[in-house]
CSV table of C-alpha atoms and ligand atoms in Angstrom, one decimal:
chain,number,residue,atom,x,y,z
A,81,MET,CA,-140.4,-257.3,114.4
A,82,ASN,CA,-142.8,-260.2,115.3
A,83,PHE,CA,-141.6,-262.1,118.6
A,84,GLN,CA,-143.6,-265.7,119.0
A,85,TRP,CA,-143.4,-268.0,122.1
A,86,TYR,CA,-144.2,-271.3,123.0
A,87,PRO,CA,-148.1,-271.5,124.0
A,88,GLY,CA,-147.9,-275.1,125.0
A,89,HIS,CA,-145.0,-274.9,127.6
A,90,MET,CA,-146.7,-271.4,128.6
A,91,THR,CA,-150.3,-273.4,129.7
A,92,LYS,CA,-148.5,-276.1,131.3
A,93,ALA,CA,-146.5,-273.8,133.7
A,94,LYS,CA,-149.2,-271.8,134.4
A,95,ARG,CA,-151.3,-275.0,135.4
A,96,ALA,CA,-148.2,-275.8,137.7
A,97,MET,CA,-147.8,-272.3,139.5
A,98,GLN,CA,-151.9,-272.5,140.2
A,99,GLU,CA,-151.3,-275.5,141.9
A,100,ASP,CA,-148.2,-274.2,143.8
A,101,ILE,CA,-149.2,-270.7,145.2
A,102,ARG,CA,-152.4,-272.0,146.8
A,103,LEU,CA,-149.7,-273.5,149.3
A,104,ILE,CA,-147.9,-270.0,149.5
A,105,ASP,CA,-148.2,-266.9,151.7
A,106,VAL,CA,-145.6,-264.6,149.9
A,107,VAL,CA,-144.9,-264.8,146.2
A,108,ILE,CA,-141.4,-263.2,145.6
A,109,GLU,CA,-141.4,-262.0,141.8
A,110,LEU,CA,-138.1,-261.3,139.8
A,111,VAL,CA,-137.8,-258.9,137.5
A,112,ASP,CA,-135.2,-257.6,135.5
A,113,ALA,CA,-133.8,-254.3,137.0
A,114,ARG,CA,-133.0,-252.7,133.5
A,115,ILE,CA,-136.5,-253.9,132.1
A,116,PRO,CA,-138.8,-253.9,135.3
A,117,ILE,CA,-141.9,-253.6,132.8
A,118,SER,CA,-141.4,-255.9,130.2
A,119,SER,CA,-139.8,-258.6,132.3
A,120,LYS,CA,-143.0,-258.6,134.6
A,121,ASN,CA,-145.7,-260.9,133.4
A,122,PRO,CA,-149.1,-259.3,134.2
A,123,ASP,CA,-150.7,-262.8,134.6
A,124,ILE,CA,-149.4,-263.1,137.8
A,125,ASP,CA,-151.4,-260.5,139.2
A,126,THR,CA,-154.4,-262.7,138.9
A,127,LEU,CA,-152.7,-265.9,139.8
A,128,ALA,CA,-151.2,-264.4,142.9
A,129,ASN,CA,-154.2,-262.9,144.0
A,130,ASN,CA,-154.6,-262.2,147.9
A,131,LYS,CA,-151.1,-263.1,148.3
A,132,SER,CA,-148.5,-261.1,149.8
A,133,ARG,CA,-146.1,-259.6,147.0
A,134,ILE,CA,-142.1,-258.7,146.7
A,135,ILE,CA,-140.6,-257.6,143.7
A,136,LEU,CA,-137.0,-257.9,143.5
A,137,LEU,CA,-135.1,-256.2,140.9
A,138,ASN,CA,-132.8,-258.4,140.0
A,139,LYS,CA,-129.2,-258.1,137.9
A,140,SER,CA,-129.0,-254.4,139.4
A,141,ASP,CA,-125.5,-254.7,139.0
A,142,MET,CA,-126.2,-254.2,135.4
A,143,ALA,CA,-129.0,-251.5,135.3
A,144,ASP,CA,-128.2,-247.6,135.8
A,145,PRO,CA,-127.8,-246.9,139.4
A,146,GLU,CA,-129.9,-243.8,138.8
A,147,PHE,CA,-133.3,-245.3,138.1
A,148,LEU,CA,-133.0,-248.2,140.8
A,149,THR,CA,-134.5,-245.9,143.6
A,150,ASP,CA,-137.4,-244.6,141.2
A,151,TRP,CA,-138.6,-248.4,140.1
A,152,ILE,CA,-138.4,-249.3,144.0
A,153,GLN,CA,-140.7,-246.2,144.5
A,154,TYR,CA,-142.9,-247.1,141.4
A,155,TYR,CA,-143.6,-250.6,142.9
A,156,GLU,CA,-144.2,-249.4,146.2
A,157,ASN,CA,-146.7,-247.2,145.0
A,158,GLU,CA,-148.4,-250.2,143.1
A,159,GLY,CA,-148.4,-251.7,146.6
A,160,TYR,CA,-145.5,-254.2,146.5
A,161,LEU,CA,-142.8,-254.5,148.8
A,162,ALA,CA,-139.8,-254.0,146.5
A,163,LEU,CA,-135.7,-254.1,146.6
A,164,ALA,CA,-132.9,-253.9,144.0
A,165,VAL,CA,-130.5,-257.4,144.7
A,166,ASN,CA,-127.9,-259.0,142.6
A,167,ALA,CA,-128.2,-262.7,143.1
A,168,LYS,CA,-125.1,-263.6,141.1
A,169,GLN,CA,-122.9,-261.4,143.9
A,170,LYS,CA,-125.4,-262.2,146.6
A,171,SER,CA,-126.2,-258.4,147.5
A,172,GLY,CA,-129.2,-257.1,149.0
A,173,LEU,CA,-130.3,-260.4,149.9
A,174,LYS,CA,-130.4,-260.2,153.7
A,175,GLN,CA,-133.0,-257.5,153.4
A,176,VAL,CA,-135.1,-260.2,151.4
A,177,ASN,CA,-135.9,-261.8,154.8
A,178,ALA,CA,-137.2,-258.8,156.7
A,179,LEU,CA,-138.8,-258.0,153.7
A,180,ILE,CA,-140.7,-261.6,154.0
A,181,GLN,CA,-141.6,-260.7,157.6
A,182,LYS,CA,-143.2,-257.4,156.8
A,183,ALA,CA,-144.8,-258.9,153.6
A,184,CYS,CA,-146.5,-261.8,156.0
A,185,GLN,CA,-147.1,-259.8,159.0
A,186,GLU,CA,-150.7,-259.9,158.8
A,187,LYS,CA,-150.6,-263.9,158.2
A,188,ILE,CA,-147.9,-263.9,161.1
A,189,GLU,CA,-150.8,-261.8,163.5
A,190,ARG,CA,-153.6,-263.8,163.0
A,191,ASP,CA,-152.0,-267.1,163.5
A,192,ARG,CA,-150.8,-265.8,166.8
A,193,LYS,CA,-154.4,-264.9,167.6
A,194,ARG,CA,-155.1,-268.6,166.8
A,195,GLY,CA,-152.3,-269.4,169.0
A,196,ILE,CA,-150.5,-270.7,166.3
A,197,LEU,CA,-146.8,-269.5,167.1
A,198,ASN,CA,-143.6,-270.3,164.8
A,199,ARG,CA,-145.2,-271.3,162.0
A,200,PRO,CA,-142.8,-270.7,159.0
A,201,VAL,CA,-144.3,-268.8,156.0
A,202,ARG,CA,-144.2,-270.0,152.7
A,203,ALA,CA,-142.6,-268.5,150.0
A,204,MET,CA,-142.3,-268.9,146.3
A,205,ILE,CA,-139.8,-267.4,143.4
A,206,VAL,CA,-141.7,-266.8,140.2
A,207,GLY,CA,-140.5,-264.8,137.3
A,208,ILE,CA,-139.7,-265.0,133.3
A,209,PRO,CA,-136.9,-267.1,132.2
A,210,ASN,CA,-133.4,-266.2,132.5
A,211,VAL,CA,-134.2,-263.6,135.0
A,212,GLY,CA,-132.2,-265.5,137.7
A,213,LYS,CA,-134.9,-267.3,139.6
A,214,SER,CA,-132.5,-270.7,140.2
A,215,THR,CA,-129.3,-268.3,140.9
A,216,PHE,CA,-131.4,-266.2,143.3
A,217,ILE,CA,-132.7,-269.7,145.4
A,218,ASN,CA,-129.0,-271.2,145.3
A,219,SER,CA,-127.7,-268.1,146.8
A,220,PHE,CA,-130.5,-266.7,148.9
A,221,ALA,CA,-131.0,-270.3,150.4
A,222,GLY,CA,-127.2,-271.0,150.8
A,223,ARG,CA,-125.8,-274.1,152.3
A,224,ALA,CA,-126.9,-273.9,155.8
A,225,CYS,CA,-130.6,-274.8,154.5
A,226,THR,CA,-132.1,-278.0,154.7
A,227,LYS,CA,-134.7,-279.4,152.5
A,228,THR,CA,-137.5,-280.5,154.5
A,229,GLY,CA,-139.4,-283.4,152.1
A,230,ASN,CA,-142.6,-284.2,151.8
A,231,LYS,CA,-145.2,-283.6,154.3
A,232,PRO,CA,-147.9,-286.2,153.4
A,233,GLY,CA,-151.4,-284.6,152.4
A,234,VAL,CA,-149.7,-281.1,152.9
A,235,THR,CA,-147.0,-280.3,150.6
A,236,LYS,CA,-147.5,-283.7,148.3
A,237,GLY,CA,-144.5,-283.8,145.8
A,238,LYS,CA,-143.5,-280.7,146.7
A,239,GLN,CA,-139.6,-279.7,148.1
A,240,TRP,CA,-139.2,-277.3,150.3
A,241,ILE,CA,-136.2,-275.0,151.3
A,242,ARG,CA,-136.2,-274.4,155.2
A,243,LEU,CA,-134.6,-270.7,155.0
A,244,ASN,CA,-134.6,-270.2,158.6
A,245,LYS,CA,-137.3,-271.0,161.6
A,246,GLN,CA,-139.4,-268.0,159.8
A,247,VAL,CA,-139.2,-269.3,156.3
A,248,GLU,CA,-139.7,-272.0,154.1
A,249,LEU,CA,-139.4,-271.5,150.1
A,250,LEU,CA,-140.5,-273.9,147.6
A,251,ASP,CA,-137.4,-275.1,145.6
A,252,THR,CA,-139.2,-274.9,142.2
A,253,PRO,CA,-139.2,-271.6,140.9
A,254,GLY,CA,-142.6,-270.5,139.1
A,255,ILE,CA,-141.9,-270.0,135.5
A,256,LEU,CA,-143.8,-267.2,133.7
A,257,TRP,CA,-143.5,-266.2,130.4
A,258,PRO,CA,-142.9,-262.9,128.9
A,259,LYS,CA,-146.3,-261.2,127.2
A,260,PHE,CA,-145.4,-259.2,124.5
A,261,GLU,CA,-148.8,-258.2,122.9
A,262,ASP,CA,-146.7,-255.1,122.6
A,263,GLN,CA,-143.7,-255.2,120.1
A,264,THR,CA,-141.6,-253.0,122.5
A,265,VAL,CA,-141.6,-255.4,125.1
A,266,GLY,CA,-140.4,-257.8,122.8
A,267,GLN,CA,-137.9,-255.4,121.6
A,268,HIS,CA,-136.8,-254.7,125.1
A,269,LEU,CA,-136.5,-258.3,126.2
A,270,ALA,CA,-134.5,-259.1,123.3
A,271,PHE,CA,-132.3,-256.5,124.0
A,272,ILE,CA,-131.6,-258.2,127.3
A,273,GLY,CA,-131.2,-261.6,125.6
A,274,SER,CA,-134.4,-263.3,126.9
A,275,ILE,CA,-135.6,-264.3,123.4
A,276,LYS,CA,-133.9,-266.8,121.6
A,277,ASP,CA,-131.5,-265.5,119.1
A,278,GLU,CA,-132.7,-267.7,116.7
A,279,LEU,CA,-135.9,-265.7,116.5
A,280,ILE,CA,-134.5,-262.3,116.3
A,281,GLN,CA,-133.2,-260.2,113.2
A,282,SER,CA,-130.0,-259.3,115.1
A,283,THR,CA,-128.9,-256.4,112.6
A,284,GLU,CA,-132.4,-254.8,113.2
A,285,LEU,CA,-132.4,-255.0,116.7
A,286,ALA,CA,-128.9,-253.8,117.0
A,287,LEU,CA,-129.8,-250.7,115.0
A,288,ASP,CA,-132.5,-250.3,117.7
A,289,LEU,CA,-129.9,-250.5,120.4
A,290,ILE,CA,-127.7,-248.0,118.6
A,291,GLU,CA,-130.7,-245.9,118.3
A,292,PHE,CA,-131.7,-246.2,122.0
A,293,LEU,CA,-127.8,-245.8,123.2
A,294,ALA,CA,-127.1,-242.8,121.1
A,295,THR,CA,-130.4,-240.8,122.5
A,296,PHE,CA,-130.3,-242.0,126.0
A,297,TYR,CA,-126.5,-242.7,126.7
A,298,PRO,CA,-124.7,-240.5,124.4
A,299,GLY,CA,-121.1,-240.9,124.5
A,300,VAL,CA,-121.4,-244.7,125.4
A,301,LEU,CA,-120.8,-246.1,121.8
A,302,ALA,CA,-118.2,-243.1,120.9
A,303,ASP,CA,-116.2,-244.2,123.9
A,304,ASN,CA,-116.7,-247.9,123.3
A,305,TYR,CA,-116.1,-248.1,119.6
A,306,SER,CA,-114.1,-244.9,118.8
A,307,LEU,CA,-116.8,-244.0,116.4
A,308,THR,CA,-118.8,-240.7,115.6
A,309,GLU,CA,-122.3,-241.0,117.1
A,310,GLU,CA,-123.7,-238.0,114.9
A,311,LYS,CA,-124.5,-240.1,111.9
A,312,PRO,CA,-127.5,-242.5,110.8
A,313,LYS,CA,-127.8,-245.7,112.8
A,314,VAL,CA,-126.6,-247.6,109.8
A,315,GLU,CA,-123.5,-245.7,109.8
A,316,ILE,CA,-122.6,-246.2,113.2
A,317,LEU,CA,-123.0,-250.0,112.8
A,318,ARG,CA,-120.8,-249.8,109.5
A,319,GLN,CA,-118.2,-248.0,111.8
A,320,LEU,CA,-118.4,-250.3,114.8
A,321,ALA,CA,-117.7,-253.4,112.3
A,322,GLU,CA,-114.9,-251.5,110.9
A,323,ASN,CA,-113.2,-250.5,113.7
A,324,ARG,CA,-113.7,-254.0,115.3
A,325,GLY,CA,-112.6,-255.9,112.4
A,326,CYS,CA,-116.1,-257.3,111.4
A,327,ILE,CA,-115.2,-257.4,107.4
A,328,GLN,CA,-116.3,-260.1,105.0
A,329,LYS,CA,-115.4,-261.1,101.5
A,330,GLY,CA,-114.8,-258.2,99.2
A,331,ASN,CA,-113.4,-256.4,102.1
A,332,GLU,CA,-117.2,-255.3,102.9
A,333,PRO,CA,-118.4,-254.8,107.0
A,334,ASP,CA,-120.0,-257.9,108.3
A,335,TYR,CA,-122.8,-256.1,109.7
A,336,ASP,CA,-124.3,-259.2,111.2
A,337,LYS,CA,-121.1,-260.0,113.3
A,338,ALA,CA,-121.0,-256.3,114.2
A,339,ALA,CA,-124.5,-256.5,115.5
A,340,PHE,CA,-123.9,-259.6,117.5
A,341,MET,CA,-120.9,-257.9,119.2
A,342,LEU,CA,-122.8,-255.0,120.1
A,343,LEU,CA,-125.5,-256.9,121.5
A,344,ASP,CA,-123.3,-259.2,123.6
A,345,ASP,CA,-121.4,-256.4,124.9
A,346,PHE,CA,-124.5,-254.7,126.1
A,347,ARG,CA,-125.6,-257.9,127.3
A,348,ASN,CA,-122.7,-258.9,129.4
A,349,ALA,CA,-122.3,-254.9,130.7
A,350,ARG,CA,-119.4,-254.3,129.1
A,351,LEU,CA,-121.1,-251.1,127.8
A,352,GLY,CA,-121.6,-250.1,131.5
A,353,ARG,CA,-124.6,-250.0,133.8
A,354,ILE,CA,-127.7,-249.1,131.2
A,355,THR,CA,-131.6,-249.2,131.8
A,356,ILE,CA,-133.7,-249.4,128.9
A,357,GLU,CA,-136.6,-248.5,131.0
A,358,ARG,CA,-137.5,-245.4,132.9
A,359,PRO,CA,-140.2,-245.0,135.4
A,360,ALA,CA,-142.6,-242.1,134.7
A,361,LYS,CA,-141.5,-239.4,137.6
A,362,ASN,CA,-145.2,-239.4,138.7
A,363,GLY,CA,-145.2,-243.1,139.1
A,364,GLY,CA,-147.4,-243.9,136.6
B,1080,G4P,P1,-133.4,-268.5,135.7
B,1080,G4P,O1,-133.4,-269.6,136.7
B,1080,G4P,O2,-134.5,-267.6,135.9
B,1080,G4P,O3,-133.7,-269.1,134.1
B,1080,G4P,O4,-132.3,-267.7,135.8
B,1080,G4P,P2,-130.4,-268.2,136.2
B,1080,G4P,O5,-131.0,-268.5,137.6
B,1080,G4P,O6,-130.5,-269.8,135.5
B,1080,G4P,O7,-129.9,-267.1,135.6
B,1080,G4P,C1,-129.8,-266.5,134.1
B,1080,G4P,C2,-128.3,-266.0,134.1
B,1080,G4P,O8,-128.4,-264.8,134.9
B,1080,G4P,C3,-127.3,-266.6,134.8
B,1080,G4P,O9,-126.3,-266.3,133.7
B,1080,G4P,C4,-126.6,-266.3,135.9
B,1080,G4P,O10,-125.6,-266.4,136.5
B,1080,G4P,C5,-127.1,-264.6,135.6
B,1080,G4P,N1,-127.7,-264.2,136.6
B,1080,G4P,C6,-128.6,-264.3,137.9
B,1080,G4P,N2,-128.8,-263.3,138.6
B,1080,G4P,C7,-127.7,-262.2,138.2
B,1080,G4P,C8,-127.3,-260.8,138.9
B,1080,G4P,O11,-128.0,-260.4,139.7
B,1080,G4P,N3,-126.5,-260.4,138.2
B,1080,G4P,C9,-125.9,-260.7,137.0
B,1080,G4P,N4,-125.1,-260.1,136.4
B,1080,G4P,N5,-126.2,-262.3,136.7
B,1080,G4P,C10,-127.0,-262.3,136.8
B,1080,G4P,P3,-125.3,-267.4,132.6
B,1080,G4P,O12,-125.1,-266.8,131.8
B,1080,G4P,O13,-126.4,-268.4,132.2
B,1080,G4P,O14,-124.7,-268.5,133.6
B,1080,G4P,P4,-123.2,-267.7,134.2
B,1080,G4P,O15,-122.5,-266.9,133.3
B,1080,G4P,O16,-123.3,-267.4,135.4
B,1080,G4P,O17,-122.3,-269.1,134.2
């Protein structure tokens, strides 16, 4: 399957982010806890060079709890501060503040030595579309925050949200586009619904998901759709279509409809908490 993205938007967004990052002390990057590698755009490593870095594994409520700690460990080994969060239910967010302070310890210390006390650190949220950036900003900033407005010369045109005495957050997140030179990355992004459905052959994608689930989460398909898993994937999709009444003219199974149903169930965690990508145990 070949996936395309929109280079025009990408260049513009990247340029805007380059500008914004100059004003920032710490870059808080959201990735999807179900695909923590494919939902991370490697360009940010160059863009955020020399900045403190935090990785938040968002949508952790939909990810398999078994792998969350492994992923945190993986990113810590890579030199990030990492945490699992659920921006929608606001869980894990309190710890983010402490993490920001930790990430900016050196800067705070440097300021203190220069006699600059209580200068808030400046943070920015970045991530691919749909990873939960806006939800995170709303949840994290809460109601108590105040927009600080523009400070002439320093933050021209930028809106900052004063979170507390120590932290200011740029109110517009940086959008990174997924990078998928590797087709597996495209497939994983499509599984979680981060690629427009018009660009995808849903039946083919659903067959890939069936293969993944039957291999790594045996029993999930059988339990949710009352079907037999020990069959070829097309046969599994046919059973799913029949058991869920996805039938078209001529009493034939409607594979497309069944495919959409399966993808939608997976994307909304109706099949349970499932993680597509697993870190290698050696941290590599
Ligand atoms: P973006 O700014 O990065 O593009 O993402 P946005 O915040 O718009 O979030 C995209 C979708 O992901 C939203 O769902 C949002 O509610 C959901 N979401 C964000 N964080 C979490 C999380 O930690 N857990 C879960 N389960 N979902 C999360 P939506 O379907 O677009 O809207 P709605 O269903 O919330 O109305």
